[in-house]
Every structure is written in C-alpha cells, then in structure tokens.
Amino acid sequence: MKGDVTPTMHRMSVLLLILNALCMLASAVRAQEAADELLHREALFHYYTNDFLQSLVLLENEHLGSNHVDNQYHNLNHILAIESGLEFGMRRNAESLLEHLQFTAREPEVKQQAQMIKGRLAYRDGEWGEAVELFAGAMKGMARDRKDEALYYMANSYLQLRRPQEAAKVLGEASQGSLWAAHGYYNLGVNYAADDPDSSRALVALRVAAAMADDSYEGRELSDRVLLAAGHIALLDKDYNKALSFLKNVHASGPGAPAAIYDYGMAFAGLGRYRTAIQSWHRAKKFALTSSGVAETFQAIAYGYEQEKLRATAIDAYLEAIAVYEKEKRQVDEVVTEINAKGVLDLLLQAPLQNGEVEWYLATDLLTNTPKIAFVHYLMDKPDFFPFAKELLQMHGLLQSLQNGAQRMEIFSAALERRARQAKQGAAGALAKMRPQQLNQLVSERNALAKSAAQASDDQKALQLLALRELDEKLNQLKDNFVSVQGGLRQGGDLYKTQLRKVETLQKEFSAMHRELAGKINDYDKKLSQLAVKLLQQHWREIDGYHVRSQLALVNLYDDLAVAELRKKQPVAPDAATAGEGVL
C-alpha cells in the first residue's frame, strides 16, 4: 500500500509546483498589463489635451525597443505613440514604430489600426490610389461601425481621382447616423455642385449629410455648413424660397452665421423684399470683416436702401461702409507692421492670452472679438497657413519645455550645493569630536598592560598574553576605522562633486539645445511671417475693392440726386402747362 502512495504524492507535488508556477506567471502578466493600462491612460490624457510631447516622453522608453509584451494595452500604447509622433511632426519615428507594430502585433484589431494609419499617411501625401487600397485592406474583417472612418477617406480619395460615382457607392456602405459618413456626403455634395450644372444631385447629397449630422458640437457645425452650402446653391439657381428654407436653420452663434445672414438677405432681395433683406443684413454688422459675407453686407445695405428709394439713408449707409473699410485697412496695416517688426509667432502667442482658451482658434466668438484676434483667426482658417502655424507653436512649446528643464536643473544644482555645504559643516563638527589623543590613550593603557603581563607569574602570563592579542586586534581595527572615518569626513564636501558635475553637463546640453531650437524657430518664424503678410495683404486688397466700389456708388448716387434737384428747379415749358390744363 505504501508503494502506491509514494508515486501519487510525487505526482501531486509536481502538479502543485506547475500550478504554482502558472499562477506566478499569470500574476506577472496581469501586473504587466495593469502597468501598461496605467501608462496608456496617463499618455492618453496628455494626447487629448494636445500635449503630444509629454505623451511621447511617457511612451518613449517603453515602446521604441523590439521586445513585445502580449497584452491589449501594450499594443494600444504602440498606437498612441505613433499617433502622438505624427501629431508632433515626428513622422520618421512613427513610421519605424509602425513597421515594428505590424511585425509583432497578433491582434487583428491592432493590425487594422496600423493599416488605417498607413492609409491616412498615403492620403496626406496625395497618393489617392494607394490610400484606397490601404483602407480597403484595413476594412477586411472589421466591424461595420468601425469601417466609417475608412469609408470616409476612401470616398474622399475617389473624389480627388474625379470618380464621384465610386465615392457615392462607398458612402452607401456606411452605418446610419455616422458623422464620418455625414462629412463624406457633404464633400460629395460640394463636388457635385462644382462639376455638375444640374444642382439636384448636389442637393440630394447635402440633404443626406444633414440627416446624418447629430446634435454634438461637431454635428451642429457640420449641419450649418451643409445648410449654408445648400442655401447658396439654391440662391445661385434663383430658387429664393428654397434658399430661405435652408438658410433660416443655420445657428446664429455658429461660425457660418455671417455668410448665412448675407445669403439670407440676398434671397429676400431676390424676391424684391428689400426692407426684410436690410433687416437681415444689419445682424451681420457685429462680425469681423474677415468673416465671409460681412464686407459684402455693408454694401448690400446701402444698395437695399437705394432700391427702396431711400436715397438719403443710402448715402449714410455708403458713408458708413466707406468708414468701416478704411478702418479695416488701417488695422491690417498695423498688424502687418507688427508682424514685420516682431514676427507672426508673437501675434499667435498673444491670442490665447487675450482669449483665455487653449484651442482659441476654434472659438466662434472670436468673430466678434478684438480686431487683432480676428486677423489671427482669419490666418488660422487658411489651409496653407494653419499646419505651419501649428508646427511653429509646437516648436515654441518644446522651447518652453527646455527652459523649464533648465530652471529645474538650476534649482537642483542649488540644492546640491547647499547639501555639500551642510555636509562640510557636519564633517568639520564630527572631526572636531574625533580626537586622536583618545586613541593614543588607549594604546598607552595597552602598553602598560603589556608591561604588567611581563612581570606576572607564569600561571597568569599565558592568559594575559592571550587577552593582549585580542586587544591588539581590536585596537588595530579601531585604528583603521578611525582613519577611514576621519578621511571620509574630510572628504564630506566632495561627496556631491560628481552629482554637480553631471548637473553642469546637463545644463550645458540644455543651453545648446535651447540655442539651436531658438535659431530654428526664428528662421521658421520669418518664413511664416512672410506668408502671413501675404495673406493679410490679400485681405487688404479685397477690402480695398469694396472701398472703391462703395465710393463709386456714392458718387453715382450724389450725381443722381444732383440731376433730380436740377430737374426740379427747371421751369415748366408753356406748352406742357397748357397741355396739362387741358387734361384737367
């Protein structure tokens, strides 16, 4: 019986050991996944607050190597590192990490995300055909509600290839109520309106886009753009009532409000209802002239008064328009002068300080804010200016990070120097207490005991000599310790020298990087300032055109009034008077 129990116990022991090892392994995996999850959440917070540099700093050490940890959050951190790198302009690093992720990732979802990023990069580069292929590959096996982004980019790529039929077919596969699909149908409608003389297809696509837009901020903004585009198309078709039905639903607080107000008034003017049109146009006067439709509005008001035969009021309206245009031109000249003197970066940095918001260039109330911020908003709204301005602001943020790092190093260096002085003072006090005379006194007492042992009897001499040897060993050890501690205390002030040298090296590196980055920012600022001046001068010329046309219209109106007054003063011909009496 005992022979049967022993192998069983042995197998149970082995099984328990295996289970214990598996539990330990599972625990280690869970711990690694928990650490990756915490890292992901912290990095994601910085990513959503547009602090892409800090997100990269958190992820860099963990996700630039070749080791692969098989858990969900580790690969999500890979994706986040790629996205942060692209946002910060580090495309080469992001592409390298993307290749690593595609090679090591096992989860289909992660591979699909990597393929999507590749598709977006091809789309950004204008490689429309390659983008279509990459997005089509990414969608294989993907859930329908996750396909919408890929379908949006595919549809836009087809539009760039001038293949709107394929774009419409792709968008038909999108899920209901998708904002991605709503944006896609809006682009499709705008494309139809530009290329197709028949506006019916454009209006159908825009109606679909409006139906898909939700009640979120982005959805409302898209809905306003859809309604504005549809209203403008109907206005060009001279279908004024249809235009009014679209334009009246544009939000009054949205960024498209000024253009919608102008078109709304034009629709009433097309129906001959000039008084109602004037009432509408007056609502646009509070917006900056950099907003679409506002500059035209001032002229339209004066024209409306002319059509209503209110010539005196029309003159006042033209004089007001001329004054507004002259003021706008002066303000443009002032901003251009400031940019030439200080650079456009200084202007961009002033805007968030005055507005008090991080994403200040997205705030719609800037349209009625100070003139300087209105001009900044005008520049940031230009597709050929915004990405470069964003990069310049990111470079400035990096420069601030270097300055903060240098300040921390100064504080740390001062703390180390203070600790070094304290160590020297403590060492001096301890050295003062460690007097060699005390050790010498112990040695003297030992020598006295040795003499006493030499004079002792034979029975006691052996014991005393043994005690002396033990005492000598302890005295030698005490002497060595005394000398070591004494030397260490004398060098107490030098303990921080290594750390101070390291800090000094880091400070030099910070200073060198600061100088290099500041030089690059200065060069970048000069080039972007030239573009800003060019765009503002273009706005100046547009306002100058309105200014000249208003002056000419005013002169013509004065001429008409003068001719009318002259005719009133001319005497009536006798024949005309007789003819008039006969009629009566």
XYZ file of C-alpha atoms in Angstrom:
584
model
C 0.000 0.000 0.000
C 2.823 2.309 0.807
C 4.321 1.662 -2.598
C 1.169 3.043 -4.211
C 1.033 6.223 -2.134
C 4.549 7.498 -2.804
C 4.262 7.922 -6.630
C 0.841 9.533 -6.179
C 2.205 12.015 -3.688
C 5.112 12.710 -6.023
C 2.789 13.436 -8.960
C 0.636 15.682 -6.761
C 3.708 17.591 -5.657
C 4.822 18.103 -9.258
C 1.297 19.230 -10.238
C 1.195 21.705 -7.381
C 4.563 23.099 -8.424
C 3.338 23.520 -12.018
C 0.121 25.201 -10.852
C 2.114 27.497 -8.603
C 4.416 28.432 -11.495
C 1.437 29.103 -13.762
C -0.197 31.268 -11.091
C 3.006 33.240 -10.682
C 3.273 33.678 -14.453
C -0.363 34.780 -14.716
C 0.176 37.200 -11.865
C 3.224 38.659 -13.617
C 1.260 39.041 -16.869
C -1.606 40.764 -15.039
C 0.861 43.081 -13.314
C 2.458 43.979 -16.661
C -0.953 44.589 -18.231
C -2.016 46.752 -15.278
C 1.158 48.824 -15.638
C 0.550 49.217 -19.378
C -3.054 50.231 -18.713
C -1.997 52.945 -16.265
C 0.620 54.170 -18.734
C -1.981 54.194 -21.511
C -4.468 56.240 -19.506
C -1.886 58.823 -18.479
C -0.456 59.162 -22.002
C -3.974 59.323 -23.458
C -4.808 62.244 -21.158
C -1.834 64.220 -22.475
C -2.735 63.262 -26.051
C -6.311 64.558 -25.692
C -5.027 67.803 -24.141
C -2.731 68.287 -27.176
C 0.381 67.749 -25.059
C 1.852 65.346 -27.599
C 5.415 65.821 -26.354
C 4.567 64.666 -22.830
C 2.662 61.721 -24.272
C 5.775 60.736 -26.227
C 8.001 61.190 -23.175
C 5.839 58.756 -21.222
C 5.768 56.174 -24.012
C 9.276 56.503 -25.431
C 11.256 54.223 -23.127
C 8.623 51.501 -23.202
C 7.783 51.360 -26.885
C 10.838 52.084 -29.002
C 12.531 48.727 -28.381
C 11.999 45.393 -30.084
C 10.619 43.499 -27.086
C 6.963 42.601 -27.399
C 4.619 42.173 -24.464
C 1.466 40.354 -25.457
C -1.363 42.340 -23.892
C -4.017 44.716 -25.108
C -2.711 47.939 -23.576
C 0.863 47.424 -24.655
C -0.207 47.476 -28.301
C -2.608 50.355 -27.670
C 0.365 52.256 -26.294
C 2.190 51.469 -29.524
C -0.698 53.011 -31.480
C -0.790 56.029 -29.174
C 2.964 56.554 -29.562
C 2.532 56.511 -33.350
C -0.375 58.983 -33.251
C 1.482 61.312 -30.863
C 4.589 61.192 -33.022
C 2.605 62.103 -36.133
C 0.857 64.969 -34.336
C 4.238 66.281 -33.202
C 5.690 66.031 -36.711
C 7.954 63.033 -35.988
C 6.847 61.039 -38.996
C 10.035 59.028 -39.488
C 9.974 57.704 -35.916
C 6.255 56.999 -36.203
C 6.757 55.024 -39.421
C 9.560 52.982 -37.832
C 7.377 52.144 -34.869
C 4.505 51.355 -37.226
C 6.610 48.769 -39.051
C 7.613 47.226 -35.723
C 3.991 47.041 -34.632
C 2.821 45.423 -37.855
C 5.529 42.769 -37.469
C 4.899 41.953 -33.799
C 1.152 42.533 -33.285
C -1.011 39.432 -33.085
C -4.429 41.014 -32.578
C -6.386 41.651 -35.823
C -7.764 44.927 -34.412
C -4.257 46.297 -33.838
C -3.146 45.310 -37.335
C -6.229 47.029 -38.745
C -5.422 50.204 -36.827
C -1.862 50.126 -38.136
C -3.169 49.710 -41.681
C -5.546 52.643 -41.132
C -2.651 54.862 -40.067
C -0.740 53.868 -43.192
C -3.782 54.765 -45.265
C -4.014 58.195 -43.629
C -0.344 58.828 -44.361
C -0.870 57.934 -48.033
C -3.942 60.197 -48.079
C -1.907 63.026 -46.556
C 0.733 62.568 -49.256
C -1.870 62.770 -52.029
C -1.356 59.124 -53.029
C -5.072 58.612 -53.633
C -4.902 55.211 -55.332
C -2.611 53.769 -52.661
C -4.848 55.221 -49.944
C -7.898 53.446 -51.422
C -6.047 50.108 -51.429
C -4.774 50.505 -47.859
C -8.183 51.430 -46.464
C -9.846 48.601 -48.376
C -7.332 46.191 -46.845
C -7.837 47.595 -43.365
C -11.606 47.047 -43.566
C -11.331 43.287 -44.142
C -12.878 41.599 -41.142
C -13.607 44.930 -39.452
C -16.914 45.529 -37.675
C -19.295 47.743 -39.655
C -19.407 50.575 -37.122
C -15.605 50.791 -37.237
C -15.471 50.996 -41.034
C -16.898 54.518 -41.282
C -13.570 56.345 -40.980
C -12.007 54.190 -43.705
C -15.054 54.692 -45.948
C -14.794 58.463 -45.465
C -11.158 58.545 -46.580
C -11.866 56.163 -49.477
C -14.727 58.356 -50.700
C -12.576 61.494 -50.497
C -9.792 59.722 -52.383
C -12.234 58.793 -55.137
C -13.370 62.431 -55.304
C -9.754 63.524 -55.727
C -9.480 60.986 -58.543
C -12.624 62.597 -60.086
C -14.664 59.432 -59.648
C -17.744 60.641 -57.733
C -19.804 57.548 -58.627
C -17.366 55.288 -56.743
C -17.376 57.781 -53.844
C -21.177 57.619 -53.615
C -21.080 53.822 -53.731
C -18.521 53.671 -50.900
C -20.514 56.054 -48.699
C -23.582 53.863 -49.161
C -21.850 51.193 -47.082
C -21.501 53.474 -44.021
C -23.538 52.925 -40.871
C -26.605 55.044 -40.157
C -26.050 58.246 -38.195
C -22.289 58.229 -38.753
C -20.587 61.626 -38.629
C -17.834 60.250 -40.842
C -20.453 59.447 -43.473
C -22.118 62.851 -42.959
C -18.825 64.604 -43.702
C -18.369 62.344 -46.716
C -21.787 63.198 -48.158
C -21.107 66.898 -47.581
C -17.887 66.629 -49.605
C -19.761 64.684 -52.267
C -22.446 67.379 -52.473
C -19.868 70.159 -52.787
C -18.126 68.149 -55.523
C -21.380 67.719 -57.444
C -22.138 71.436 -57.118
C -18.743 72.363 -58.593
C -18.781 69.936 -61.533
C -22.437 69.278 -62.354
C -24.603 72.085 -63.841
C -27.672 70.238 -62.530
C -27.865 71.009 -58.807
C -30.317 68.222 -57.966
C -27.668 65.599 -57.159
C -25.736 68.074 -55.039
C -28.835 68.952 -53.013
C -29.711 65.270 -52.515
C -26.206 64.538 -51.153
C -26.380 67.565 -48.868
C -29.800 66.534 -47.557
C -28.391 63.099 -46.679
C -25.459 64.767 -44.897
C -27.828 66.985 -42.890
C -29.935 63.977 -41.901
C -26.844 62.136 -40.599
C -25.471 65.035 -38.545
C -26.119 64.575 -34.817
C -26.625 67.148 -32.039
C -22.987 67.258 -30.920
C -20.890 70.404 -31.414
C -19.223 68.868 -34.465
C -22.585 67.684 -35.768
C -24.136 71.158 -35.424
C -21.162 72.767 -37.103
C -21.396 70.305 -39.993
C -25.154 70.830 -40.231
C -24.590 74.588 -40.546
C -22.083 74.062 -43.347
C -24.487 71.741 -45.143
C -27.379 74.195 -44.845
C -25.185 77.103 -45.943
C -23.949 75.193 -49.000
C -27.464 74.073 -49.946
C -28.835 77.596 -49.477
C -26.090 79.082 -51.626
C -26.725 76.541 -54.398
C -30.456 77.360 -54.353
C -29.608 81.074 -54.381
C -27.472 80.627 -57.494
C -30.374 78.718 -59.073
C -32.618 81.719 -58.203
C -34.862 79.429 -56.177
C -35.118 82.004 -53.404
C -37.788 80.321 -51.289
C -35.804 77.069 -51.199
C -32.702 79.066 -50.259
C -34.598 80.666 -47.360
C -35.801 77.256 -46.163
C -32.173 76.111 -45.843
C -30.538 79.285 -44.536
C -33.045 80.040 -41.777
C -31.903 76.913 -39.894
C -28.230 77.911 -39.619
C -27.286 78.545 -35.969
C -26.858 82.249 -35.237
C -23.874 81.533 -32.953
C -22.051 79.240 -35.380
C -19.005 80.123 -37.487
C -21.123 80.100 -40.662
C -23.594 82.670 -39.318
C -22.181 85.763 -41.136
C -22.241 84.088 -44.575
C -25.701 82.663 -43.884
C -27.042 86.087 -42.877
C -25.704 87.629 -46.081
C -27.197 84.913 -48.314
C -30.456 85.056 -46.336
C -30.729 88.747 -47.145
C -29.837 88.125 -50.777
C -32.692 85.607 -51.035
C -35.159 88.228 -49.760
C -33.649 90.762 -52.174
C -34.202 88.293 -54.990
C -37.881 88.221 -54.019
C -37.944 92.047 -54.076
C -38.340 92.294 -50.277
C -35.505 94.744 -49.695
C -36.661 96.033 -46.309
C -36.637 92.500 -44.916
C -33.237 91.905 -46.556
C -31.834 95.051 -44.906
C -33.078 93.908 -41.511
C -31.253 90.612 -42.024
C -28.033 92.245 -43.194
C -27.888 94.545 -40.161
C -27.388 91.445 -37.973
C -24.067 90.724 -39.705
C -22.513 94.098 -38.877
C -21.324 92.889 -35.458
C -18.959 90.352 -37.013
C -15.389 90.992 -38.143
C -14.841 91.857 -41.794
C -12.530 88.843 -42.061
C -15.639 86.633 -41.869
C -17.206 85.556 -45.131
C -20.135 87.749 -46.174
C -19.582 90.623 -43.741
C -17.745 93.022 -46.069
C -20.392 92.457 -48.746
C -23.141 93.145 -46.213
C -22.247 96.826 -45.735
C -22.557 97.447 -49.456
C -25.734 95.394 -49.678
C -27.437 97.512 -47.001
C -26.756 100.703 -48.939
C -27.921 99.061 -52.165
C -31.127 97.920 -50.462
C -31.895 101.465 -49.369
C -31.352 102.616 -52.956
C -33.837 100.056 -54.229
C -36.350 101.299 -51.656
C -35.827 104.888 -52.992
C -34.444 105.973 -49.606
C -31.543 107.862 -51.097
C -30.578 109.913 -48.062
C -30.437 106.782 -45.936
C -28.486 105.041 -48.703
C -25.909 107.861 -48.625
C -25.472 107.390 -44.874
C -25.099 103.645 -45.396
C -22.426 104.142 -48.066
C -20.558 106.611 -45.835
C -20.665 104.059 -43.006
C -19.397 101.315 -45.321
C -16.536 103.541 -46.548
C -15.549 104.367 -42.952
C -15.633 100.672 -41.976
C -13.472 99.693 -44.958
C -10.953 102.457 -44.231
C -10.715 101.351 -40.605
C -10.194 97.728 -41.636
C -7.384 98.704 -43.993
C -5.671 100.729 -41.248
C -5.915 97.820 -38.842
C -4.487 95.430 -41.444
C -1.582 97.834 -41.982
C -0.959 97.968 -38.214
C -0.931 94.189 -37.880
C 1.346 93.800 -40.911
C 3.740 96.354 -39.400
C 3.716 94.452 -36.114
C 4.384 91.133 -37.867
C 7.289 92.641 -39.808
C 8.760 94.015 -36.584
C 8.132 91.126 -34.127
C 7.212 88.119 -36.242
C 3.956 86.235 -36.538
C 4.787 83.983 -33.557
C 4.421 86.933 -31.202
C 0.960 87.601 -32.678
C -0.059 83.941 -32.328
C 1.056 83.867 -28.702
C -0.965 86.981 -27.854
C -4.248 85.440 -28.986
C -4.624 82.724 -26.301
C -3.584 85.213 -23.609
C -6.343 87.614 -24.663
C -8.951 84.942 -25.208
C -8.016 82.709 -22.242
C -8.558 79.397 -24.049
C -6.233 76.667 -25.228
C -7.962 75.982 -28.558
C -8.570 79.688 -29.078
C -8.511 79.481 -32.873
C -11.566 77.193 -32.793
C -13.721 79.541 -30.701
C -16.588 81.026 -32.719
C -16.922 84.128 -30.539
C -13.588 85.322 -31.929
C -15.573 86.538 -34.918
C -16.854 89.377 -32.750
C -13.693 89.734 -30.638
C -10.829 92.236 -30.895
C -9.552 93.089 -34.394
C -6.120 91.558 -33.751
C -7.580 88.209 -32.733
C -9.971 88.368 -35.683
C -6.969 88.641 -38.013
C -5.286 85.705 -36.267
C -8.487 83.702 -36.711
C -8.516 84.705 -40.382
C -4.957 83.385 -40.807
C -5.589 80.159 -38.871
C -8.599 79.479 -41.069
C -6.360 79.286 -44.148
C -5.389 75.697 -45.082
C -1.958 76.802 -46.318
C -1.197 78.649 -43.038
C -2.712 76.593 -40.222
C -0.482 73.456 -40.319
C 2.699 75.548 -40.337
C 1.423 77.779 -37.543
C 0.555 74.682 -35.519
C 4.076 73.328 -36.022
C 5.605 76.667 -35.032
C 3.527 76.736 -31.833
C 4.622 73.170 -31.061
C 8.259 74.176 -31.511
C 7.703 77.094 -29.152
C 6.139 74.695 -26.634
C 9.228 72.499 -26.887
C 11.405 75.563 -26.291
C 9.400 76.318 -23.159
C 9.923 72.726 -22.010
C 13.676 73.206 -22.415
C 13.508 76.438 -20.421
C 11.532 74.697 -17.673
C 14.070 71.874 -17.647
C 16.951 74.328 -17.366
C 15.200 76.069 -14.460
C 14.704 72.750 -12.688
C 18.389 71.999 -13.175
C 19.299 75.343 -11.618
C 17.099 74.582 -8.617
C 18.571 71.080 -8.306
C 22.122 72.427 -8.592
C 21.465 74.978 -5.857
C 20.043 72.225 -3.627
C 23.130 70.037 -4.187
C 25.456 72.952 -3.380
C 23.506 73.599 -0.195
C 23.756 69.914 0.753
C 27.506 69.985 0.041
C 27.999 72.946 2.388
C 25.939 71.239 5.066
C 28.000 68.052 4.651
C 31.230 70.007 5.055
C 29.949 71.695 8.177
C 28.789 68.356 9.651
C 32.121 66.733 8.811
C 34.036 69.538 10.471
C 31.975 69.129 13.650
C 32.465 65.354 13.663
C 36.233 65.730 13.087
C 36.429 68.101 15.994
C 34.933 65.432 18.218
C 37.223 62.640 16.925
C 40.455 63.438 18.798
C 43.461 61.163 18.161
C 44.529 61.623 21.796
C 41.720 59.302 22.881
C 43.057 56.522 20.664
C 46.604 57.207 21.798
C 45.473 56.970 25.428
C 44.015 53.519 24.729
C 47.329 52.474 23.170
C 49.204 53.751 26.232
C 46.939 51.774 28.510
C 47.589 48.653 26.377
C 51.337 49.139 26.692
C 51.008 49.454 30.458
C 49.070 46.161 30.500
C 51.822 44.528 28.423
C 54.454 45.550 30.972
C 52.269 44.209 33.741
C 51.878 40.909 31.898
C 55.649 40.602 31.512
C 56.055 40.817 35.255
C 53.214 38.384 36.040
C 53.702 34.841 37.215
C 53.912 32.004 34.722
C 50.367 30.860 35.510
C 48.840 34.263 34.696
C 51.178 35.281 31.867
C 49.629 32.930 29.278
C 46.125 34.233 29.946
C 47.226 37.878 29.879
C 49.134 37.416 26.619
C 46.036 35.847 25.046
C 43.943 38.820 26.210
C 46.564 41.230 24.819
C 46.411 39.600 21.388
C 42.626 40.044 21.291
C 43.050 43.627 22.480
C 45.647 44.306 19.782
C 43.311 43.018 17.089
C 40.515 45.275 18.296
C 42.839 48.263 18.610
C 44.119 47.763 15.051
C 40.552 47.502 13.760
C 39.584 50.589 15.730
C 42.596 52.444 14.332
C 41.693 51.501 10.744
C 38.080 52.566 11.295
C 39.225 55.795 12.903
C 41.492 56.659 9.969
C 38.797 55.671 7.424
C 36.060 57.706 9.080
C 38.425 60.610 9.515
C 39.323 60.540 5.834
C 35.677 60.193 4.827
C 34.674 63.151 6.951
C 37.473 65.253 5.471
C 36.040 64.429 2.024
C 32.418 65.005 3.118
C 32.160 68.154 0.962
C 33.353 66.223 -2.084
C 30.549 63.648 -1.987
C 28.320 65.873 -4.162
C 31.002 66.855 -6.674
C 30.087 64.029 -9.066
C 26.421 64.939 -8.998
C 27.211 68.617 -9.508
C 29.410 67.796 -12.498
C 26.565 65.752 -14.039
C 24.132 68.603 -13.473
C 26.565 71.053 -15.045
C 26.865 68.791 -18.107
C 23.077 68.616 -18.417
C 22.826 72.380 -18.092
C 25.277 72.809 -20.962
C 23.237 70.361 -23.079
C 20.008 72.231 -22.271
C 21.666 75.514 -23.203
C 22.989 74.138 -26.509
C 19.588 72.635 -27.448
C 17.894 75.881 -26.452
C 20.164 77.930 -28.731
C 19.728 75.524 -31.641
C 15.952 75.339 -31.318
C 15.630 79.101 -30.824
C 17.561 79.620 -34.062
C 15.299 77.230 -35.965
C 12.201 78.879 -34.530
C 13.494 82.289 -35.595
C 14.064 81.075 -39.192
C 10.666 79.360 -39.274
C 9.006 82.467 -37.848
C 10.484 84.653 -40.583
C 9.187 82.394 -43.363
C 5.734 82.070 -41.804
C 5.620 85.835 -41.222
C 6.080 86.365 -44.956
C 3.124 84.071 -45.656
C 1.009 85.849 -43.028
C 1.787 89.240 -44.524
C 0.924 87.931 -47.998
C -2.463 86.623 -46.801
C -3.282 89.833 -44.907
C -2.333 91.945 -47.924
C -4.698 89.813 -49.982
C -7.461 90.621 -47.471
C -6.456 94.306 -47.677
C -6.883 94.242 -51.459
C -10.322 92.631 -51.151
C -11.434 95.312 -48.687
C -9.925 97.973 -50.917
C -12.084 96.673 -53.775
C -15.223 97.081 -51.656
C -13.952 100.501 -50.574
C -13.506 101.710 -54.155
C -16.858 100.303 -55.296
C -18.623 101.986 -52.374
C -17.011 105.313 -53.223
C -18.070 104.986 -56.856
C -21.608 104.032 -55.836
C -21.736 107.047 -53.523
C -20.531 109.361 -56.294
C -23.160 107.959 -58.665
C -25.836 108.413 -56.016
C -24.776 112.028 -55.466
C -24.920 112.571 -59.248
C -28.430 111.123 -59.430
C -29.555 113.395 -56.588
C -27.966 116.411 -58.247
C -29.704 115.656 -61.551
C -33.024 115.189 -59.739
C -32.619 118.512 -57.918
C -31.700 120.214 -61.176
C -34.816 118.914 -62.869
C -36.967 120.179 -60.015
C -35.567 123.679 -60.440
C -36.056 123.796 -64.221
C -39.155 125.910 -65.289
C -42.054 124.069 -66.871
C -42.482 124.743 -70.636
C -45.649 126.794 -71.606
C -46.833 124.119 -73.986
C -46.558 121.484 -71.265
C -48.502 123.711 -68.855
C -51.296 124.328 -71.413
C -51.476 120.641 -72.189
C -51.771 119.920 -68.526
C -54.619 122.420 -68.094
C -56.486 120.851 -70.992
C -56.265 117.437 -69.373
C -57.579 118.751 -66.094
